[in-house]
XYZ file of C-alpha atoms in Angstrom:
638
model
C 12.613 2.289 14.742
C 16.275 3.165 16.069
C 18.176 -0.374 16.682
C 21.736 -1.514 17.690
C 23.623 -3.211 14.920
C 22.615 -7.121 14.539
C 25.704 -8.197 16.074
C 25.705 -6.730 18.955
C 22.240 -7.449 20.032
C 22.087 -10.013 23.099
C 20.142 -13.456 21.002
C 23.355 -12.730 18.165
C 25.620 -12.944 21.408
C 24.346 -15.961 23.315
C 24.843 -17.657 19.431
C 28.459 -17.063 19.121
C 29.110 -17.930 22.363
C 27.137 -21.073 22.231
C 28.385 -22.157 19.144
C 32.679 -20.931 19.588
C 31.716 -23.403 22.398
C 30.259 -26.416 20.863
C 32.830 -26.554 17.922
C 36.458 -25.849 19.848
C 34.537 -29.548 22.159
C 34.463 -31.405 19.059
C 37.620 -30.026 18.028
C 38.772 -30.983 21.256
C 36.916 -34.200 21.553
C 38.296 -35.500 18.183
C 41.729 -34.184 18.248
C 42.903 -33.488 21.643
C 41.058 -36.515 24.345
C 38.893 -34.484 25.882
C 37.715 -36.812 28.621
C 34.477 -37.041 27.751
C 32.951 -35.968 31.115
C 34.776 -32.080 30.377
C 33.081 -32.767 27.108
C 29.264 -33.431 28.284
C 29.580 -29.718 30.595
C 31.057 -27.575 28.015
C 28.423 -28.871 25.756
C 25.776 -28.528 28.222
C 27.191 -25.512 28.961
C 26.671 -24.204 24.877
C 23.157 -26.058 25.213
C 21.687 -23.449 27.901
C 23.283 -20.520 26.345
C 22.236 -21.207 23.258
C 18.862 -21.861 24.512
C 17.227 -19.136 26.458
C 15.668 -17.470 23.982
C 13.891 -20.791 22.334
C 13.584 -21.939 25.861
C 11.464 -18.722 26.827
C 9.878 -18.287 23.899
C 8.586 -22.446 24.141
C 7.795 -21.200 27.970
C 5.737 -18.000 26.664
C 3.872 -20.342 23.975
C 2.844 -22.861 25.938
C 1.622 -20.262 28.446
C -0.886 -19.367 25.891
C -1.902 -23.476 24.992
C 0.097 -22.699 21.785
C 2.895 -25.069 20.257
C 5.597 -23.956 18.162
C 9.088 -24.102 16.595
C 10.560 -23.594 19.595
C 9.027 -25.592 21.805
C 9.010 -28.147 19.376
C 13.265 -27.691 19.416
C 13.034 -27.586 22.827
C 11.724 -31.445 23.123
C 13.987 -32.345 20.800
C 17.107 -31.101 22.849
C 15.463 -32.895 25.949
C 14.877 -36.159 24.061
C 18.221 -35.644 22.668
C 20.307 -35.723 25.943
C 17.770 -38.316 26.918
C 19.953 -40.666 24.098
C 22.839 -39.240 25.073
C 23.511 -37.226 21.879
C 25.513 -34.514 23.284
C 27.209 -32.646 20.576
C 23.964 -33.284 18.781
C 21.434 -31.245 21.407
C 24.102 -28.538 21.191
C 24.520 -28.316 16.942
C 20.080 -28.456 17.368
C 20.935 -25.288 19.160
C 23.485 -23.570 17.323
C 21.465 -23.961 14.539
C 18.621 -22.943 15.277
C 19.600 -20.029 16.577
C 21.253 -18.882 13.773
C 18.458 -19.915 11.930
C 16.849 -17.678 13.887
C 18.864 -14.242 13.272
C 19.717 -15.047 10.020
C 15.654 -14.874 9.201
C 15.251 -11.731 11.472
C 18.220 -9.913 9.652
C 16.661 -10.630 6.514
C 13.062 -10.266 7.354
C 14.431 -6.771 9.118
C 16.095 -5.914 5.829
C 12.563 -6.494 4.386
C 10.587 -3.991 6.712
C 13.452 -0.423 6.349
C 10.521 0.021 3.987
C 9.855 2.350 6.911
C 12.291 2.665 8.656
C 13.822 4.632 5.389
C 11.119 6.794 5.627
C 11.530 7.159 9.095
C 14.990 8.402 7.734
C 14.000 10.811 4.795
C 12.472 13.474 7.340
C 15.179 16.187 7.860
C 15.416 16.512 12.068
C 15.739 19.938 11.733
C 14.160 23.593 10.847
C 15.509 27.268 10.145
C 12.507 29.329 11.109
C 11.977 32.853 10.435
C 10.793 34.434 14.322
C 11.293 38.161 14.310
C 13.736 38.633 11.635
C 15.691 36.087 12.553
C 17.223 32.924 11.586
C 15.848 30.598 13.936
C 17.659 26.643 14.105
C 15.064 24.390 15.827
C 13.611 20.529 15.630
C 11.023 20.053 13.345
C 8.932 18.730 16.153
C 8.334 21.942 16.798
C 7.381 23.682 13.962
C 3.745 25.381 14.951
C 1.807 26.187 12.056
C 1.834 29.063 10.238
C 5.316 29.381 11.315
C 8.095 30.635 8.116
C 10.246 28.731 7.353
C 13.480 29.299 5.155
C 14.585 26.463 2.595
C 18.239 26.658 1.403
C 19.214 25.398 -1.357
C 20.039 21.522 -1.639
C 18.160 21.067 2.269
C 15.304 18.641 2.567
C 12.766 20.621 3.692
C 11.448 19.482 7.272
C 7.434 21.044 6.669
C 4.627 20.427 4.822
C 3.459 23.804 3.560
C 2.891 26.533 1.462
C 5.675 28.552 -0.914
C 5.112 32.622 0.185
C 8.958 33.494 -1.453
C 10.861 32.087 -3.472
C 10.750 30.052 -6.873
C 13.005 26.550 -7.154
C 11.935 22.693 -8.187
C 11.894 20.237 -5.904
C 11.857 15.774 -6.000
C 9.088 14.626 -4.621
C 10.262 11.164 -5.411
C 9.923 10.787 -2.196
C 6.405 11.313 -1.971
C 5.200 10.708 -5.236
C 8.032 8.510 -6.941
C 7.880 10.516 -10.053
C 11.214 11.407 -9.963
C 11.115 14.698 -12.068
C 11.750 17.751 -10.559
C 8.807 20.234 -10.105
C 8.622 23.347 -10.167
C 7.787 25.298 -6.826
C 6.467 28.650 -7.238
C 4.706 31.635 -4.291
C 1.130 29.423 -4.076
C 2.610 25.534 -4.567
C 2.442 23.695 -1.917
C 6.172 20.976 -0.744
C 6.556 18.160 1.080
C 8.339 17.002 3.922
C 10.786 15.467 2.978
C 11.417 16.345 -0.582
C 14.469 18.054 -2.158
C 14.984 21.845 -2.387
C 17.227 22.792 -6.068
C 18.143 25.533 -6.630
C 16.320 28.355 -5.531
C 15.537 29.783 -1.982
C 12.259 29.347 -0.923
C 10.429 31.023 1.745
C 7.333 28.870 3.305
C 4.544 29.106 5.959
C 4.183 25.767 7.433
C 0.625 24.298 7.325
C 1.048 21.227 9.137
C 2.989 20.335 12.389
C 5.587 17.824 11.946
C 3.024 14.842 13.414
C 0.667 15.728 10.068
C 2.687 15.832 7.033
C 1.889 13.909 4.148
C 4.845 12.125 5.379
C 3.864 11.183 8.314
C 0.939 9.899 7.533
C 2.354 7.554 4.012
C 4.609 6.293 7.278
C 1.752 4.929 9.268
C -0.044 3.547 6.511
C 3.348 1.618 5.275
C 3.374 0.361 9.734
C -0.688 -0.822 9.583
C -0.240 -2.322 6.432
C 2.817 -4.728 7.697
C -0.183 -6.277 9.954
C -2.796 -6.390 7.819
C -3.174 -10.152 6.778
C -4.543 -11.377 3.412
C -6.446 -14.066 2.669
C -2.894 -16.846 1.688
C -1.252 -15.147 5.392
C -4.637 -16.115 7.433
C -4.282 -19.877 5.881
C -0.607 -20.319 6.862
C -1.838 -19.697 10.132
C -5.092 -21.624 10.548
C -3.300 -24.810 9.027
C 0.029 -24.103 11.213
C -2.630 -23.696 14.300
C -4.065 -27.367 13.344
C -0.890 -29.232 11.871
C 1.204 -28.787 14.521
C -0.019 -30.679 17.537
C -1.330 -32.744 14.523
C 2.547 -33.549 14.071
C 2.792 -34.279 17.595
C 0.189 -36.072 18.048
C 2.817 -38.026 15.102
C 5.826 -38.059 17.403
C 4.023 -39.867 20.333
C 2.060 -42.270 18.494
C 5.886 -43.303 16.516
C 7.138 -43.763 19.280
C 4.947 -45.777 21.509
C 3.351 -47.883 18.457
C 6.307 -49.549 17.583
C 7.325 -50.535 21.180
C 4.597 -51.222 22.592
C 2.944 -53.126 19.951
C 5.513 -54.419 17.526
C 8.559 -54.919 20.300
C 10.173 -52.221 18.364
C 13.657 -50.748 20.350
C 12.609 -47.408 21.781
C 15.425 -44.980 21.555
C 15.979 -45.549 17.365
C 12.016 -45.050 17.752
C 12.948 -42.321 20.045
C 15.373 -40.642 17.763
C 13.144 -40.942 14.640
C 9.297 -39.630 16.051
C 13.067 -35.965 17.533
C 13.627 -35.965 14.055
C 9.568 -35.332 13.010
C 8.672 -32.676 15.686
C 11.742 -30.404 14.137
C 11.536 -31.501 10.665
C 8.130 -30.969 10.467
C 7.728 -27.114 12.616
C 8.408 -24.849 9.370
C 10.132 -22.011 9.502
C 9.395 -21.601 5.800
C 5.656 -21.880 5.520
C 5.381 -19.503 9.109
C 7.366 -16.677 7.300
C 5.837 -17.615 3.914
C 3.720 -15.354 3.100
C 4.466 -11.711 5.589
C 7.629 -11.386 4.172
C 5.883 -11.942 0.779
C 4.161 -8.826 1.257
C 6.287 -6.443 3.664
C 8.456 -6.854 0.587
C 5.840 -6.154 -1.478
C 3.862 -2.977 0.127
C 7.624 -1.498 0.724
C 8.120 -1.697 -3.418
C 5.048 -0.222 -3.451
C 5.697 2.869 -1.346
C 8.476 3.182 -2.384
C 7.396 4.818 -6.185
C 4.199 5.945 -4.407
C 1.187 3.759 -3.814
C 0.482 3.411 -0.699
C -1.365 -0.014 -0.391
C -3.062 -0.185 2.907
C -2.362 -4.053 4.303
C -2.131 -7.615 2.223
C -5.635 -7.990 1.730
C -5.711 -5.339 -0.515
C -2.272 -6.603 -2.276
C -3.965 -10.174 -2.713
C -7.696 -8.422 -4.045
C -5.674 -5.976 -6.504
C -4.284 -9.109 -8.199
C -7.660 -10.977 -9.305
C -9.543 -7.520 -9.819
C -12.305 -8.510 -12.886
C -12.739 -4.863 -13.992
C -11.531 -0.746 -13.434
C -13.760 1.124 -12.733
C -12.688 4.393 -13.787
C -14.498 8.484 -12.774
C -13.748 10.519 -15.646
C -12.578 13.961 -14.324
C -9.484 14.359 -12.683
C -8.761 11.026 -13.483
C -8.954 10.043 -17.260
C -8.953 13.371 -18.138
C -6.935 16.357 -16.777
C -8.972 17.898 -14.575
C -8.661 21.861 -15.407
C -11.420 21.789 -17.919
C -11.564 25.307 -19.887
C -14.778 27.301 -21.390
C -14.023 26.816 -25.261
C -18.923 28.689 -25.833
C -21.011 31.376 -24.521
C -23.907 31.100 -25.655
C -26.159 33.668 -24.155
C -30.647 32.256 -25.089
C -31.665 35.890 -23.133
C -31.347 38.957 -23.216
C -28.518 38.670 -20.743
C -24.382 39.387 -23.096
C -21.786 36.246 -22.692
C -19.860 38.996 -19.615
C -22.617 39.307 -18.274
C -23.683 35.359 -17.212
C -19.921 34.566 -17.160
C -20.168 37.037 -14.278
C -23.347 35.301 -12.576
C -21.884 31.310 -13.216
C -18.470 33.273 -11.995
C -20.321 34.195 -8.388
C -21.889 31.124 -7.764
C -18.812 29.160 -9.005
C -16.707 30.586 -6.536
C -18.518 28.101 -3.622
C -18.211 25.423 -4.889
C -16.591 22.408 -5.081
C -16.823 20.908 -8.524
C -14.064 20.168 -10.793
C -16.268 22.614 -13.756
C -16.670 25.270 -11.220
C -11.974 26.321 -11.474
C -13.266 26.826 -14.830
C -15.816 28.592 -15.537
C -13.941 31.219 -13.023
C -10.244 30.919 -14.379
C -12.386 32.542 -17.897
C -14.149 34.634 -15.350
C -10.930 35.855 -14.324
C -9.086 36.290 -18.294
C -12.031 38.931 -19.278
C -11.684 41.253 -16.014
C -14.862 40.459 -15.124
C -16.432 41.236 -11.083
C -18.522 38.751 -9.749
C -21.350 40.341 -7.257
C -21.772 38.485 -3.855
C -23.963 35.205 -3.256
C -26.120 34.890 -0.482
C -28.067 32.039 0.217
C -25.658 29.855 -1.448
C -26.040 25.842 -1.987
C -24.935 22.467 -4.006
C -27.130 20.435 -5.383
C -25.210 17.300 -5.421
C -24.106 15.412 -8.426
C -26.726 18.477 -9.992
C -24.918 21.945 -9.661
C -25.382 25.156 -7.363
C -28.335 27.421 -6.676
C -27.974 30.941 -4.951
C -29.266 34.585 -4.718
C -27.994 37.653 -6.259
C -29.856 40.411 -6.111
C -32.151 39.406 -4.349
C -33.241 36.856 -7.803
C -32.492 32.727 -7.256
C -29.905 31.443 -10.044
C -29.423 28.099 -10.455
C -26.208 26.546 -12.235
C -25.360 22.654 -13.684
C -26.763 20.189 -15.876
C -29.524 20.292 -18.169
C -30.554 17.422 -15.449
C -30.524 19.529 -13.170
C -33.441 22.174 -15.312
C -34.944 19.078 -16.373
C -35.980 18.253 -12.746
C -37.137 22.067 -12.291
C -39.242 21.593 -14.698
C -37.672 24.130 -17.262
C -38.542 23.979 -20.861
C -35.789 24.114 -23.473
C -36.522 24.731 -27.163
C -35.896 23.151 -30.224
C -32.840 25.461 -30.137
C -31.474 24.815 -27.341
C -31.348 21.171 -27.070
C -29.890 21.801 -30.756
C -27.073 23.419 -29.632
C -26.558 21.657 -26.396
C -26.274 18.465 -28.175
C -24.203 19.479 -30.965
C -21.176 20.375 -28.191
C -22.091 17.889 -26.078
C -21.476 15.752 -29.692
C -17.838 17.801 -29.494
C -17.061 16.047 -26.019
C -17.642 19.379 -24.420
C -19.756 19.190 -21.543
C -22.632 22.190 -20.902
C -23.577 23.800 -18.072
C -26.621 25.626 -17.798
C -26.996 28.907 -15.918
C -30.744 29.615 -15.611
C -33.957 30.407 -13.014
C -35.994 28.521 -11.897
C -38.140 29.798 -15.161
C -35.622 29.456 -18.039
C -32.431 28.965 -18.939
C -31.147 32.147 -19.269
C -26.986 30.842 -21.682
C -24.972 28.131 -22.119
C -21.635 27.595 -20.888
C -18.730 24.817 -23.032
C -16.686 23.669 -20.782
C -13.982 21.171 -21.726
C -11.375 18.762 -21.077
C -8.745 16.560 -22.525
C -7.872 12.437 -21.568
C -4.654 13.297 -19.951
C -1.812 12.418 -22.201
C -0.662 8.580 -20.747
C -4.749 8.102 -20.438
C -4.826 6.003 -23.603
C -1.311 3.817 -23.116
C -1.920 3.083 -19.396
C -5.699 1.266 -20.083
C -3.783 -0.203 -23.548
C -1.147 -1.967 -20.601
C -4.031 -2.404 -17.908
C -5.800 -4.519 -21.022
C -2.583 -6.251 -21.029
C -2.657 -7.321 -17.132
C -5.702 -9.436 -17.678
C -7.580 -7.294 -16.576
C -11.141 -8.163 -18.841
C -13.358 -5.308 -18.898
C -12.251 -0.983 -18.636
C -15.371 1.292 -17.346
C -15.569 5.351 -17.138
C -18.466 6.358 -14.737
C -19.145 9.295 -15.223
C -22.415 12.676 -14.315
C -20.786 14.165 -17.507
C -23.993 13.476 -20.123
C -23.709 10.410 -21.718
C -22.030 12.285 -25.520
C -20.010 13.955 -23.823
C -19.059 10.435 -21.923
C -19.179 8.319 -25.430
C -16.737 11.103 -27.410
C -13.230 10.571 -24.134
C -14.494 6.765 -23.913
C -13.673 6.428 -27.185
C -10.927 8.120 -27.197
C -8.979 6.524 -24.433
C -9.885 2.971 -25.504
C -12.510 2.366 -22.440
C -15.129 -0.608 -22.933
C -17.945 0.513 -21.199
C -18.816 4.341 -20.472
C -21.952 4.685 -18.242
C -22.173 8.584 -17.799
C -25.359 11.188 -16.529
C -24.999 9.429 -12.677
C -24.983 10.825 -9.176
C -22.647 9.220 -6.835
C -25.597 6.950 -5.356
C -25.746 5.313 -9.923
C -21.637 4.945 -9.490
C -22.625 2.588 -6.402
C -25.145 0.804 -8.424
C -22.894 0.171 -11.215
C -19.843 -1.148 -8.704
C -22.554 -3.667 -7.335
C -23.841 -4.706 -11.430
C -19.899 -4.493 -12.319
C -19.067 -7.032 -9.072
C -22.318 -9.011 -9.591
C -21.631 -9.987 -13.747
C -17.483 -9.479 -13.085
C -16.263 -10.441 -10.470
C -14.277 -8.059 -8.248
C -14.071 -4.796 -9.311
C -11.560 -1.317 -8.735
C -12.714 1.792 -8.199
C -10.228 4.613 -8.963
C -11.256 8.224 -8.167
C -9.822 11.254 -6.683
C -10.790 9.921 -3.371
C -12.897 12.616 -2.824
C -16.170 12.811 -5.116
C -16.375 9.188 -5.573
C -15.597 7.806 -1.888
C -19.099 5.997 -1.700
C -18.264 4.074 -5.283
C -14.806 3.141 -3.779
C -16.262 1.977 -0.415
C -18.304 0.452 -3.488
C -15.576 -1.682 -4.777
C -13.945 -4.193 -3.746
C -10.443 -2.582 -4.225
C -10.919 1.425 -3.999
C -8.005 3.146 -5.019
C -7.437 7.295 -4.476
C -5.574 8.654 -7.415
C -3.081 11.563 -7.641
C -3.333 12.336 -3.417
C -0.430 14.218 -2.433
C -1.092 15.806 0.658
C -4.699 14.652 0.647
C -5.426 13.334 4.341
C -8.743 12.553 3.791
C -8.315 10.247 0.036
C -4.326 9.255 2.126
C -7.231 7.169 5.354
C -10.326 6.219 2.757
C -8.789 4.931 0.179
C -7.801 0.918 0.483
C -4.850 1.817 -2.127
C -3.848 5.473 -2.732
C -1.265 6.696 -5.824
C -0.204 9.700 -4.362
C 0.402 10.788 -8.512
C -1.623 11.841 -11.110
C -0.004 8.764 -13.496
C -2.059 6.517 -14.386
C 1.156 4.394 -14.492
C 0.759 3.655 -11.273
C -2.366 1.968 -12.263
C -0.392 -0.653 -13.930
C 2.282 -0.843 -11.676
C -0.169 -1.497 -8.764
C -1.483 -4.755 -10.591
C 1.260 -6.176 -12.081
C 3.469 -5.399 -8.379
C 0.326 -7.041 -7.123
C 0.423 -9.988 -8.800
C 4.192 -10.625 -8.550
C 3.505 -9.811 -5.076
C 1.436 -13.240 -5.047
C 3.258 -15.401 -7.311
C 5.515 -15.442 -4.582
C 3.328 -15.904 -1.298
C 2.302 -19.319 -3.652
C 5.302 -20.125 -4.173
C 6.099 -20.010 -1.101
C 3.534 -22.012 0.154
C 4.218 -24.424 -2.467
C 8.142 -24.442 -1.392
C 7.127 -24.866 2.291
C 4.403 -27.017 2.546
C 6.553 -29.847 -0.160
C 10.331 -29.275 1.648
C 7.949 -29.906 5.058
C 6.698 -33.592 3.269
C 9.565 -35.218 1.947
C 11.801 -34.759 4.946
C 8.552 -35.676 7.049
C 8.904 -38.995 4.971
C 13.008 -38.993 5.464
C 12.887 -38.873 8.746
C 9.973 -41.828 9.021
C 12.036 -44.113 7.229
C 14.751 -43.358 9.359
C 16.903 -41.948 6.384
C 17.900 -39.029 7.759
C 20.197 -37.375 11.084
C 18.187 -34.948 12.906
C 20.844 -32.707 12.206
C 20.364 -32.958 8.748
C 16.793 -32.417 9.501
C 17.190 -29.312 11.429
C 20.049 -28.100 8.310
C 16.843 -28.174 5.762
C 14.485 -26.625 8.047
C 17.065 -23.535 8.617
C 17.611 -23.549 5.024
C 14.021 -23.501 3.379
C 13.073 -20.513 5.514
C 16.426 -18.154 3.747
C 14.815 -19.472 0.599
C 10.986 -18.546 1.183
C 13.112 -15.034 2.090
C 15.796 -14.980 -0.681
C 12.497 -15.645 -3.068
C 10.842 -12.857 -1.526
C 13.146 -9.839 -1.237
C 13.179 -10.122 -5.519
C 10.348 -8.376 -5.204
C 12.724 -5.360 -4.227
C 14.911 -5.021 -7.226
C 10.556 -4.017 -9.170
C 10.148 -1.275 -10.092
C 7.633 0.800 -11.888
C 9.783 2.329 -14.627
C 9.848 -1.551 -15.460
C 6.448 -2.542 -15.075
C 4.968 -0.160 -17.932
C 8.085 -1.569 -20.779
C 6.015 -2.205 -24.029
C 6.039 -6.172 -23.918
C 6.196 -6.360 -20.113
C 3.844 -8.742 -18.318
């Protein structure tokens, strides 16, 4: 990623020499009486020096059977020299090369997001080996090494805190500016800033596999992804440039052969058409906006995997949410334990905890926490098996127990009596999720668990509606009463409950058919099938989750719905910039061609306007760099 300064690069040096030679020759010719033969020689030197890079590019394009602006420039310079306009030919080379250097500089600034991310990671780490502190390169740190992080230091690698307490500024990873408390057992990430306490961490990932490295890779790859607008721009250029070549040839042939017009006059006009027709601004109008938009998103903790996803996100009609962990906190707690057998509540909780200990379901953590809080010892489990979307089963002391939703026990043909059904309905009506524990023959008890909506979920949903999203839908595997209770509280338009993973895919398909483009927001792991079916799959709160970073189209690093509102608004602003740039470029090209055909414009003026338009397009796209998440979420802001 390291690059030499722009003014030290060979192309810039040659431009400076060519420019100085041209200006010196022009002044000497006008005011010092420089002989014409010397002036021609010096202009020739300026043309050769400044034309090296355009000529090389034109030759490479011709070898690929492609006509480019470099080809047009070389043809224009040769034609101008043929007409004896040496000073104008030298001016063409200097102006064109100056425009190319300025464009490269501006586009390079837009790509700074990746380079800035790379520079975030410290190059060295202090490793504790055999009781000594050893300073080594971060690339040489191994998994399992103990790394000492002093107060105020950047954390060099991903790891888990094993001793010490502090805070960490994780804005480089999540975009969240408020420092997060770190104690033993907490994860920390490379490039984040340690607070006032010293930490000792155990390394969990090599330097090339850290969350920051994944982000850098995603952003770099995103810049190569092409959306519809960029593909349109390229297809347009492939057809349009050869057509303009043909028009230029006809401009010379028809007036001179069929109407007796002066050859030199029409050759000059044809050269102007050639030079102004291949618009630099049109070529870069899309990529510079995409690069700037994706880079802005990365700085605010939103990883967009490419321009195509940015474009699609801007046209989203429906946002479908997973409930647990997305709209709700995802850390539910046990509220009720109801025994419907001769087992005590503690015995029920012990069996449930033993089964859930091996489960990855979000509700399992609530049962385990409750068991831990009551100091209940969990028995051993054999033959454990996860029943996808339903629950789990396992054998304890030769008895097979099942734990899961009422739907699981319905499929097992376990009959519930009226009292049990009424208790379940009452708890669900309170927005609680009811988990049943039992055998293949009867239900032994009920455990009610409640989750609460995230603090800003309701406000974020309201702001999403103001962005023009037509429908907000909640998809949940939870029962209907619980889902609807949460949905009413948050203000979503529709709740689809009791869905298995495959049911969520069907729901997404139905929404796509009815409303158009659908975004699915989930945790990126459990909802992977629905995320894949949606037009844009958005994983949320994925810091440190490699699978989510790799499978989702867009990843929100924070567990914060404000990032979703920001993403939708940023994508729309990015696409608006793309449309503005394309419209401006096409209008300018049309104006330049018309004025060139009528002989109103000179060759040098045409090139100046053409190159200047590219800078206007870049400047317009660079406005996106200033768009911030807090501005997107300001009340009343579009």
